[in-house]
Amino acid sequence: FNMLITDSISTLPFVGPNYEKKLEKLGILTISDLLHHIPHRYLDFSKITKISDLKIGEVVTTIGTITFLRNQPTKSGRLMQIGQIEDDTGKISVAWFSQPFLTRMLFPGTKIAVSGELSWFNKNPAFFSPQYEKIDDNHETVHTGKIVGVYPATSGLSSKWLKARIKYVLDRIEIENKLDDSALKTNKLLAFSKAIRKIHFPENMDDTVKARERLAFNEFVDLLTKTKERKKKLIKKKGISLKIDDSNIKNFINNLDFKLTNSQDKVIDEIVEDLSKKTPMNRLLQGDVGSGKTIVSAIAAYATYLNGYQTIFLAPTQILANQHYESLTSLFPNLSISLVTANSKLITNSNIIIGTHALLTKTFEKVGLLVIDEQHKFGVKQINFLQKTNPHVLTMTATPIPRTIAQTLFSDMDLSVIDELPKNRQKIKTWLVPNEKRDNAYEWIKKQVSDYKSQVFIICPLVEESESETLKDVKSVKKEFASLQTIFKNLRLGLLHGKLKEKEKNEVLNKFKNGELDILVSTPVVEVGIDIPNATMMIIEGSDRFGLAQLHQLRGRVGRGTKESYCLLFTENDSMKATNRLTALTKTSSGFELAELDLKLRGAGDILGTKQSGFGNLKIADWSDTKLIKLASEAVANL
Ligand code: ADP
Ligand code: MG
């Protein structure tokens, strides 16, 4: 055989165009992808028991011969398959549901293995819907009689089918060792080929742990190698070395109506130094919501302008692009600044050009700096910005990315962190409100609105009434809006969600901004960047469904002015776990601390927004495994 790990999946028997499409949906295109599609849990069927030794409630495998198997209709009109197997010690009943084809496969005399838990059926001990497998004396079992991996089920691809394909491949392929030198040197890691075999067909539970560890190591190494290569390419590029006009920049800073924080000063120094270098800057600026990242990027844009180059500002949404436009025009009344919308004609010679990712496909004459705001909202794709020049790139995010993750995922970038808030900021008082106090909370809000003319955000997790059971207790924003209108019948309410047209979104937001609405009911689309200083209260419904970092960013929409601000967390989930997580939010106002905590409690998905964007998505490894990340970076450094 000469099957290669890089071969297309379509070279396998039983994988026609139909299955190929289904596999593609799982991201499986090659044999290697298939082998890296690993079980998400394991069933231990390794205990093989004679029929006379079976005990109710035990999960075991029994091997015997079919004595009979027949279809029998149930009261509801479905078919059950009822039968019996025997070995040299006794007989036991077996039963399946709605699998009539079984009677055409498992004839009397067929030798099979069944795995599962022995329970009761028709007052007799029985295997109910067990895993089964025909036994042929020359072949070992795949689905029974051992520890059996269960693969994430996806439409039309059963775990059993996947396992059979993987088994087919493993029986034929020779797996070349990958990265074994470095992995084995760092000791205790399994060899790669062994790990691939054991992750699918472990002999014991310890195998599954060791195999996963080894494959996770490779995944980190791959990731790090990719970023290292990107960095190498970047260093070779010839960028634009800007002359830094110190006095002009100082002047600009001194004329601001606030004093920059020490943190802002520090990151501005780092950025300005980058701008003066010959290699293009590639820097990630992290800073909590409200830490003042915009002014930092504005100063970089100013330095760029003073050298006769353009700055492109990318925002994740049109709303935020509009807001940047307002801030920048008021900071730089004398510069030509243009806002690009879906309808506007592109002005290519402005000093600063602001827009959404649609700008990425355009080329401009003299771009010196590209600022990307809230990068994680753009998703996985590497930003490919085709320009005549090699501009400096400043990426900004309010997502508090834990250091270990940042250093792995973004090791081709330099990191700058703003780790303090402007002095005048107040803590946002955050409460976890028990359901029985909901009415009191509503009354309190009414009073705040009428006494202080304060404004309120009410955030709901989803737009449409969801059909899925796990989401059934989530209030849909539309339904919630209708009921809130009766609760707050003397107040003015607006509704904002992602399915509204751009124009409608802007209308609602502008009304809220201008004080024509008291309450804005919204999905998490208000999450990033929106600046409405008079909004001082936020209610978050279904708050347990959000990651802590995301909740923290959400509540950052209030507390932007000088008034005392509040965030009220509602949830129907009163489990200890949810309560503990949410309580952390009431006690901590550091986005980084919350992100670290979420990393421990829920994994990295919530922090990085993996679910939406696939950003930072790991297949096998886990971001919380800092030890392995360290091993992998050492290995890459030695490559
Ligand atoms: P973010 O980092 O979340 O993007 P912004 O840049 O929008 O935050 O800043 C939030 C608000 O804080 C803006 O109104 C901005 O003008 C103001 N701001 C920025 N830096 C300072 C500072 N050093 N002192 C006081 N206010 C500041
Ligand atoms: Mg911002």
XYZ file of C-alpha atoms and ligand atoms in Angstrom:
667
model
C 0.000 0.000 0.000
C 1.111 3.505 -0.577
C -1.561 5.582 1.073
C -0.294 9.003 2.039
C -1.388 11.195 4.886
C -1.814 14.044 2.403
C -4.121 12.035 0.111
C -7.617 13.326 -0.451
C -10.342 11.715 1.574
C -12.073 10.783 -1.685
C -9.466 8.093 -2.323
C -11.032 5.961 0.424
C -13.586 3.262 -0.403
C -17.135 4.180 0.670
C -16.375 7.874 0.415
C -18.307 9.132 -2.579
C -19.234 12.727 -3.384
C -22.026 12.619 -0.832
C -19.856 11.623 2.109
C -17.090 13.841 0.835
C -19.360 16.839 1.248
C -20.352 15.808 4.743
C -16.726 15.311 5.723
C -15.823 18.657 4.261
C -18.344 20.250 6.620
C -16.283 18.856 9.478
C -13.148 20.312 7.932
C -11.948 16.869 6.847
C -10.371 17.017 3.403
C -7.354 14.761 3.707
C -6.413 11.507 5.382
C -4.504 13.562 7.906
C -7.608 15.596 8.750
C -9.496 12.349 9.266
C -6.850 11.006 11.610
C -6.934 14.256 13.557
C -10.684 14.035 13.974
C -10.621 12.552 17.435
C -13.172 11.106 19.853
C -14.702 13.581 22.276
C -15.326 10.834 24.795
C -14.725 7.139 25.335
C -16.897 4.256 26.429
C -15.178 1.521 28.349
C -16.453 -1.756 26.890
C -13.254 -3.562 27.698
C -14.755 -5.841 30.298
C -15.835 -9.069 28.583
C -18.350 -11.072 30.573
C -19.972 -14.479 30.192
C -23.771 -14.432 30.193
C -24.061 -16.232 33.535
C -21.898 -13.549 35.183
C -23.873 -10.542 33.874
C -25.150 -8.075 36.462
C -27.799 -5.400 36.056
C -26.260 -1.924 35.702
C -22.836 -3.092 34.590
C -21.330 -1.811 31.343
C -19.738 -4.812 29.635
C -19.258 -6.712 26.423
C -20.780 -10.139 25.884
C -19.979 -12.447 23.009
C -22.487 -15.007 21.818
C -24.568 -16.425 18.992
C -27.954 -15.148 17.873
C -30.714 -17.655 18.572
C -33.454 -15.458 17.060
C -34.164 -11.857 16.127
C -37.522 -10.593 14.874
C -39.372 -7.365 14.230
C -42.228 -6.599 16.567
C -44.486 -3.532 16.251
C -44.947 -1.313 19.302
C -48.181 0.403 20.335
C -46.985 3.578 18.623
C -46.567 1.669 15.368
C -42.776 1.602 15.319
C -40.795 -1.582 14.979
C -38.702 -3.109 17.704
C -36.113 -5.777 17.081
C -36.312 -8.356 19.789
C -34.061 -11.339 20.093
C -31.692 -13.411 22.135
C -28.073 -14.453 22.207
C -26.486 -17.406 23.916
C -23.040 -18.540 24.959
C -21.886 -21.708 26.720
C -23.162 -20.379 30.076
C -26.664 -19.110 29.254
C -29.022 -16.899 27.281
C -29.807 -13.169 27.388
C -32.355 -10.925 25.661
C -31.370 -8.132 23.310
C -33.611 -5.390 21.919
C -33.252 -2.460 19.534
C -35.587 0.237 18.358
C -36.439 1.107 14.731
C -33.602 -0.790 13.089
C -35.564 -3.342 11.025
C -32.550 -4.002 8.796
C -30.924 -5.802 11.717
C -33.141 -8.810 11.176
C -31.673 -9.144 7.704
C -28.131 -9.053 9.090
C -28.192 -10.958 12.315
C -29.555 -14.419 11.533
C -29.746 -17.266 14.001
C -26.241 -18.630 14.310
C -24.491 -15.304 13.687
C -21.708 -14.718 16.171
C -21.831 -11.199 17.603
C -20.493 -9.064 20.382
C -22.818 -6.660 22.149
C -21.609 -3.848 24.399
C -23.646 -1.753 26.748
C -25.313 -1.634 30.105
C -27.414 -4.572 31.180
C -30.896 -3.330 32.138
C -34.482 -4.554 32.218
C -36.825 -5.203 29.320
C -40.274 -6.766 29.716
C -39.307 -7.698 33.267
C -36.269 -9.643 32.027
C -32.632 -8.648 32.118
C -31.649 -7.438 28.651
C -29.229 -5.400 26.590
C -31.290 -2.515 25.324
C -29.936 -0.796 22.168
C -26.433 -2.122 22.739
C -23.516 -1.476 20.415
C -23.119 -4.599 18.335
C -20.634 -6.065 15.960
C -20.492 -9.275 13.959
C -17.551 -11.369 15.009
C -15.433 -13.065 12.476
C -12.723 -15.224 13.972
C -9.896 -13.566 12.054
C -10.714 -10.003 12.993
C -10.459 -8.046 16.152
C -13.463 -5.990 17.232
C -13.719 -2.260 16.547
C -16.940 -1.148 18.221
C -17.163 -3.562 21.133
C -15.008 -5.413 23.612
C -12.600 -2.546 24.258
C -12.417 1.138 25.012
C -14.426 2.688 22.247
C -14.053 6.275 21.138
C -17.177 8.272 20.446
C -16.866 10.912 17.770
C -18.843 14.137 17.773
C -21.983 13.246 15.825
C -22.797 15.423 12.863
C -25.660 15.231 10.440
C -25.365 12.018 8.486
C -21.973 10.922 9.761
C -22.308 8.458 12.578
C -19.584 7.842 15.061
C -19.561 4.221 13.943
C -19.076 5.116 10.282
C -16.214 7.474 11.070
C -14.538 4.890 13.238
C -14.726 2.276 10.503
C -13.065 4.664 8.015
C -10.349 5.547 10.508
C -9.736 1.884 11.220
C -9.441 1.221 7.489
C -6.811 3.931 7.162
C -4.840 2.910 10.236
C -4.679 -0.681 8.994
C -2.989 0.476 5.815
C -1.061 3.638 6.379
C 2.462 4.093 7.515
C 2.592 7.229 9.646
C 5.788 9.146 9.437
C 6.967 10.528 12.685
C 6.397 14.193 12.970
C 8.387 16.409 15.324
C 9.429 13.367 17.284
C 12.960 14.571 17.915
C 11.887 17.610 19.845
C 8.866 15.964 21.402
C 10.735 12.949 22.690
C 13.605 15.044 23.912
C 11.227 17.044 26.056
C 10.435 13.513 27.287
C 7.380 11.632 28.416
C 5.530 12.408 25.204
C 4.378 9.530 23.025
C 5.752 9.109 19.518
C 3.475 10.712 16.950
C 2.443 7.566 15.100
C 1.685 5.840 18.358
C -0.367 8.783 19.551
C -2.476 8.797 16.382
C -3.256 5.101 16.820
C -3.960 5.317 20.531
C -6.220 8.333 20.359
C -8.605 6.289 18.186
C -8.026 2.819 19.596
C -6.687 3.083 23.130
C -5.962 0.035 25.231
C -6.684 1.832 28.459
C -7.818 5.236 29.617
C -4.272 6.346 30.311
C -3.543 5.922 26.600
C -6.196 8.472 25.726
C -4.639 11.084 27.982
C -1.097 10.513 26.722
C -2.168 10.423 23.083
C -4.118 13.627 23.384
C -1.204 15.349 25.073
C 1.117 14.398 22.238
C -1.275 15.557 19.511
C -1.918 18.786 21.388
C 1.828 19.365 21.484
C 1.966 19.034 17.695
C -0.924 21.408 17.308
C 0.804 24.092 19.347
C 4.026 23.531 17.456
C 2.217 23.895 14.116
C 0.590 27.088 15.265
C 3.824 28.552 16.532
C 5.704 27.552 13.405
C 3.139 29.316 11.249
C 3.384 32.559 13.173
C 7.152 32.294 13.186
C 7.125 32.034 9.396
C 4.814 35.016 9.136
C 7.212 36.967 11.291
C 10.158 35.997 9.120
C 8.346 37.209 6.029
C 7.456 40.461 7.725
C 11.022 41.169 8.741
C 12.085 40.824 5.134
C 9.555 43.402 3.982
C 10.718 46.921 3.434
C 8.366 49.302 5.158
C 8.114 53.035 5.564
C 10.377 54.535 8.131
C 8.613 57.637 9.457
C 10.409 60.671 10.818
C 8.929 61.387 14.187
C 8.107 65.033 14.683
C 8.324 65.056 18.474
C 7.460 68.645 19.150
C 4.397 68.616 16.941
C 3.131 65.435 18.553
C 3.802 66.729 22.081
C 1.930 69.844 21.208
C -1.051 67.855 20.072
C -1.028 65.783 23.262
C -0.769 68.865 25.459
C -3.799 70.356 23.794
C -6.062 67.393 24.592
C -8.684 68.131 27.231
C -7.408 65.269 29.395
C -4.037 64.015 30.539
C -2.929 60.695 29.087
C -2.478 57.858 31.554
C 1.025 56.486 32.142
C -0.031 53.357 30.338
C -1.130 55.333 27.298
C 2.178 57.221 27.325
C 4.071 53.949 27.444
C 2.267 52.295 24.536
C 2.469 55.482 22.454
C 6.255 55.385 22.894
C 6.331 51.752 21.790
C 4.216 52.449 18.736
C 6.030 55.589 17.686
C 9.327 53.787 17.899
C 7.977 51.060 15.621
C 6.807 53.660 13.118
C 10.320 54.996 12.781
C 11.750 51.580 11.908
C 12.381 50.200 8.445
C 10.418 46.992 8.999
C 6.662 47.433 9.093
C 5.114 47.478 12.539
C 2.867 44.559 13.468
C 1.634 45.349 16.938
C -1.322 44.217 19.001
C -2.638 46.818 21.403
C -4.708 45.364 24.200
C -6.637 47.548 26.551
C -9.750 47.138 28.606
C -12.944 48.842 27.463
C -12.661 52.545 28.100
C -8.905 52.449 28.556
C -8.537 54.966 25.714
C -7.170 53.042 22.761
C -8.689 55.383 20.185
C -6.538 58.349 21.175
C -3.449 56.147 21.039
C -4.214 55.119 17.483
C -5.102 58.710 16.633
C -1.637 59.828 17.689
C -0.078 57.157 15.483
C -2.280 58.402 12.640
C -1.117 61.939 13.322
C 2.556 60.958 13.139
C 1.769 59.229 9.856
C -0.013 62.289 8.505
C 2.921 64.547 9.437
C 5.048 62.374 7.112
C 2.613 62.772 4.240
C 1.145 59.269 4.472
C -2.432 58.072 4.835
C -4.020 56.098 7.659
C -6.747 53.544 7.076
C -9.031 52.823 10.010
C -10.916 49.532 9.961
C -13.899 49.078 12.264
C -15.905 45.861 12.655
C -19.279 47.556 12.136
C -20.585 50.625 10.384
C -21.830 51.986 13.682
C -18.322 51.942 15.075
C -16.900 53.370 11.879
C -19.319 56.282 12.256
C -18.228 56.768 15.821
C -14.535 56.774 14.917
C -15.317 59.302 12.244
C -16.896 61.604 14.809
C -14.008 61.239 17.277
C -11.305 61.724 14.691
C -12.902 64.727 12.995
C -13.202 66.451 16.328
C -9.590 65.605 17.207
C -8.277 66.714 13.815
C -10.484 69.483 12.435
C -7.842 70.427 9.877
C -7.243 67.018 8.321
C -9.230 65.592 5.459
C -11.017 62.576 6.858
C -13.481 60.434 4.992
C -15.988 57.879 6.114
C -16.636 55.095 3.649
C -20.084 53.515 3.756
C -21.782 51.054 1.429
C -23.178 53.925 -0.626
C -20.462 56.526 -0.461
C -18.036 57.135 -3.244
C -14.526 56.228 -2.277
C -12.277 59.199 -1.726
C -8.767 57.901 -2.164
C -6.693 60.907 -1.274
C -7.886 61.755 2.263
C -5.429 61.827 5.148
C -7.529 59.385 7.119
C -10.014 56.923 5.641
C -12.451 55.113 7.914
C -14.648 52.162 7.065
C -15.437 48.491 7.584
C -13.595 45.477 6.163
C -14.912 46.331 2.688
C -11.929 48.703 2.636
C -9.569 45.740 2.596
C -10.174 45.095 -1.078
C -9.297 48.652 -2.102
C -5.858 50.003 -2.760
C -4.792 53.500 -1.918
C -1.923 55.678 -2.996
C 0.153 56.222 0.080
C -0.918 54.169 3.050
C 1.489 54.476 5.949
C -0.632 52.987 8.724
C -3.474 50.514 9.006
C -5.426 50.550 12.261
C -7.675 47.553 12.897
C -10.109 48.061 15.742
C -11.600 45.113 17.659
C -9.725 42.595 15.588
C -11.467 39.507 16.925
C -14.685 40.639 15.314
C -13.120 40.190 11.905
C -12.750 36.464 12.368
C -10.004 34.018 11.623
C -8.815 35.142 8.288
C -5.434 36.745 8.303
C -5.963 40.289 7.250
C -4.645 40.551 3.731
C -4.346 44.135 2.783
C -3.028 44.721 -0.686
C -1.239 48.017 -0.858
C 1.477 49.548 -2.949
C 3.324 50.284 0.244
C 3.912 47.939 3.181
C 2.024 49.885 5.832
C 2.555 49.657 9.551
C -0.255 47.698 11.179
C -1.745 48.449 14.575
C -4.362 45.977 15.754
C -6.465 46.882 18.764
C -8.615 44.735 20.981
C -10.504 45.095 24.224
C -10.513 41.327 24.571
C -8.297 40.561 27.504
C -6.286 37.767 25.957
C -4.332 35.881 28.594
C -0.616 36.167 28.056
C 0.056 32.533 27.227
C -2.540 32.640 24.488
C -1.395 35.962 23.101
C 2.194 34.778 22.922
C 1.214 31.669 21.004
C -1.524 32.893 18.740
C 0.096 36.243 18.060
C 3.748 35.444 18.397
C 4.334 37.243 15.097
C 3.121 40.445 16.718
C 4.582 42.685 19.344
C 2.290 43.201 22.274
C 1.380 46.449 23.970
C -0.954 46.555 26.912
C -2.802 49.489 28.445
C -3.300 48.249 31.967
C -4.937 51.194 33.672
C -8.061 53.238 33.187
C -8.198 57.042 33.147
C -8.344 58.314 36.714
C -11.820 59.800 36.665
C -13.432 56.456 35.884
C -15.731 54.964 38.460
C -16.257 51.315 39.097
C -19.469 50.022 37.630
C -21.512 48.706 40.534
C -22.500 45.207 39.500
C -25.162 43.066 41.145
C -26.344 39.546 40.578
C -30.086 40.005 41.033
C -32.098 37.013 42.276
C -35.283 36.432 40.309
C -37.575 37.277 43.202
C -36.074 40.782 43.247
C -36.691 41.392 39.552
C -39.756 43.571 40.160
C -37.903 45.678 42.720
C -35.111 46.133 40.226
C -37.570 47.359 37.600
C -39.061 49.838 40.094
C -35.610 51.088 41.013
C -34.797 51.632 37.348
C -37.986 53.609 36.781
C -37.012 55.862 39.658
C -33.465 56.357 38.397
C -34.790 57.316 34.973
C -37.316 59.800 36.324
C -35.068 61.294 39.041
C -31.775 61.513 37.159
C -32.782 61.288 33.488
C -30.481 58.267 33.259
C -30.652 55.871 30.358
C -30.721 52.090 30.379
C -29.439 49.247 28.226
C -31.265 45.941 28.480
C -29.276 43.153 26.831
C -30.835 39.870 25.726
C -28.833 36.939 24.348
C -30.802 36.044 21.185
C -32.962 37.563 18.475
C -35.476 34.902 17.519
C -37.409 32.664 19.831
C -35.202 29.633 19.817
C -36.464 26.129 19.127
C -33.538 24.298 20.574
C -34.209 22.886 23.995
C -31.069 24.075 25.662
C -31.976 27.621 24.772
C -35.616 27.407 25.683
C -35.335 29.554 28.774
C -33.555 32.298 26.944
C -35.718 35.277 26.412
C -35.774 36.390 22.868
C -35.188 40.047 22.472
C -38.385 40.629 20.538
C -40.564 38.909 23.044
C -38.737 40.618 25.848
C -39.184 43.955 24.137
C -42.943 43.506 24.001
C -43.193 42.603 27.661
C -40.825 45.389 28.705
C -43.044 47.851 26.891
C -45.850 46.993 29.299
C -43.577 47.000 32.349
C -42.104 50.406 31.489
C -45.221 51.786 29.862
C -44.445 55.406 30.714
C -40.922 55.252 29.307
C -39.637 55.414 25.733
C -38.139 52.131 24.528
C -36.125 51.278 21.432
C -35.113 47.916 19.970
C -31.744 47.090 18.433
C -30.618 43.785 16.967
C -28.307 42.456 14.318
C -31.035 41.695 11.802
C -32.098 45.329 11.469
C -30.973 47.247 8.407
C -27.948 49.458 8.867
C -30.133 52.540 8.518
C -32.607 51.358 11.144
C -29.785 50.536 13.537
C -28.369 54.005 13.193
C -31.769 55.596 13.699
C -32.355 53.760 16.944
C -28.859 54.438 18.227
C -29.017 58.104 17.362
C -32.326 58.458 19.151
C -30.819 56.822 22.210
C -27.733 59.008 21.972
C -29.861 62.153 21.708
C -31.922 61.219 24.732
C -35.103 60.535 22.776
C -35.227 57.016 24.216
C -34.937 56.009 27.878
C -34.300 52.312 27.366
C -32.499 50.503 24.594
C -33.361 46.821 24.412
C -30.659 45.064 22.462
C -28.824 41.891 21.592
C -25.072 41.886 22.243
C -24.528 43.953 19.069
C -23.871 46.893 21.394
C -20.917 44.995 22.745
C -18.043 46.936 21.298
C -17.154 50.553 21.166
C -20.445 52.363 21.512
C -19.994 55.478 23.584
C -23.120 56.923 25.202
C -22.068 58.771 28.367
C -25.578 59.325 29.703
C -26.380 55.611 29.742
C -25.652 54.573 33.322
C -27.609 51.374 33.793
C -27.416 48.011 32.149
C -29.514 44.900 32.662
C -28.147 41.675 31.220
C -30.656 38.859 30.770
C -29.493 35.237 30.650
C -26.147 36.446 31.863
C -24.867 32.923 32.563
C -24.856 32.331 28.828
C -22.084 34.846 28.228
C -18.397 34.500 28.893
C -17.053 36.686 31.692
C -14.849 38.676 29.357
C -17.831 39.329 27.134
C -19.994 40.401 30.071
C -17.219 42.693 31.133
C -17.103 44.280 27.698
C -20.859 44.611 27.654
C -20.974 46.412 30.957
C -18.248 48.699 29.645
C -21.023 50.377 27.626
C -22.050 52.134 30.824
C -19.872 54.110 33.179
C -18.549 56.266 30.367
C -19.664 59.560 31.848
C -19.266 61.075 35.304
C -22.450 59.614 36.848
C -22.454 56.523 39.046
C -23.189 53.494 36.874
C -24.770 50.103 37.470
C -24.934 46.685 35.898
C -27.668 44.227 36.917
C -27.170 40.589 36.042
C -30.241 38.394 35.648
C -30.155 34.653 35.114
C -32.500 31.698 35.382
C -29.547 29.438 36.041
C -29.018 29.204 39.768
C -26.417 26.429 39.693
C -23.379 26.920 41.925
C -21.132 27.124 38.908
C -23.086 29.908 37.238
C -23.495 31.780 40.498
C -19.778 31.629 41.237
C -18.821 32.854 37.791
C -21.253 35.743 37.896
C -20.301 36.679 41.421
C -16.728 37.106 40.217
C -18.013 39.786 37.907
C -19.581 41.694 40.786
C -16.259 41.681 42.633
C -13.689 42.252 39.906
C -13.340 45.124 37.510
C -10.254 43.863 35.705
C -10.953 42.357 32.323
C -7.699 40.412 32.466
C -8.519 38.762 35.774
C -11.939 37.791 34.470
C -10.469 36.365 31.292
C -7.990 34.242 33.248
C -10.821 32.978 35.392
C -12.960 32.103 32.367
C -10.016 30.340 30.817
C -9.938 28.068 33.856
C -13.687 27.615 34.140
C -14.876 27.430 30.564
C -11.880 27.209 28.255
C -10.748 29.795 25.766
C -13.741 29.765 23.446
C -15.595 32.475 25.270
C -12.665 34.792 25.554
C -11.651 34.626 21.951
C -15.157 34.481 20.581
C -14.290 31.167 19.000
C -17.850 30.107 18.572
C -18.663 32.935 16.238
C -15.456 33.364 14.364
C -13.282 30.306 14.678
C -10.578 32.636 15.904
C -7.955 30.828 17.902
C -9.833 27.591 17.477
C -7.902 24.566 18.601
C -8.880 21.093 17.496
C -7.178 18.992 20.093
C -5.158 21.162 22.420
C -6.553 23.392 25.107
C -5.482 26.971 25.742
C -5.398 26.435 29.456
C -2.564 23.940 29.056
C 0.238 26.381 29.710
C 2.786 23.657 30.409
C 2.375 22.173 26.970
C 2.450 25.617 25.339
C 5.783 26.170 27.015
C 7.157 22.826 25.816
C 5.978 23.597 22.303
C 7.571 27.030 22.176
C 10.851 25.582 23.406
C 10.654 22.964 20.684
C 9.979 25.594 18.022
C 12.835 27.744 19.257
C 15.145 24.745 18.800
C 13.886 23.716 15.382
P -11.551 52.069 24.202
O -10.189 51.730 24.667
O -12.601 51.216 24.839
O -11.666 52.113 22.704
P -11.991 54.884 23.955
O -10.785 55.135 23.182
O -13.294 54.877 23.239
O -11.857 53.536 24.761
O -12.026 55.917 25.158
C -13.141 56.012 26.010
C -13.331 57.454 26.447
O -12.261 57.835 27.288
C -13.317 58.420 25.286
O -14.373 59.330 25.482
C -11.980 59.099 25.396
O -12.014 60.414 24.919
C -11.717 59.074 26.879
N -10.293 59.053 27.272
C -9.275 58.444 26.644
N -8.112 58.623 27.314
C -8.408 59.352 28.414
C -7.645 59.852 29.514
N -6.332 59.644 29.616
N -8.284 60.552 30.463
C -9.612 60.785 30.384
N -10.388 60.342 29.384
C -9.811 59.629 28.397
Mg -12.664 51.357 21.079
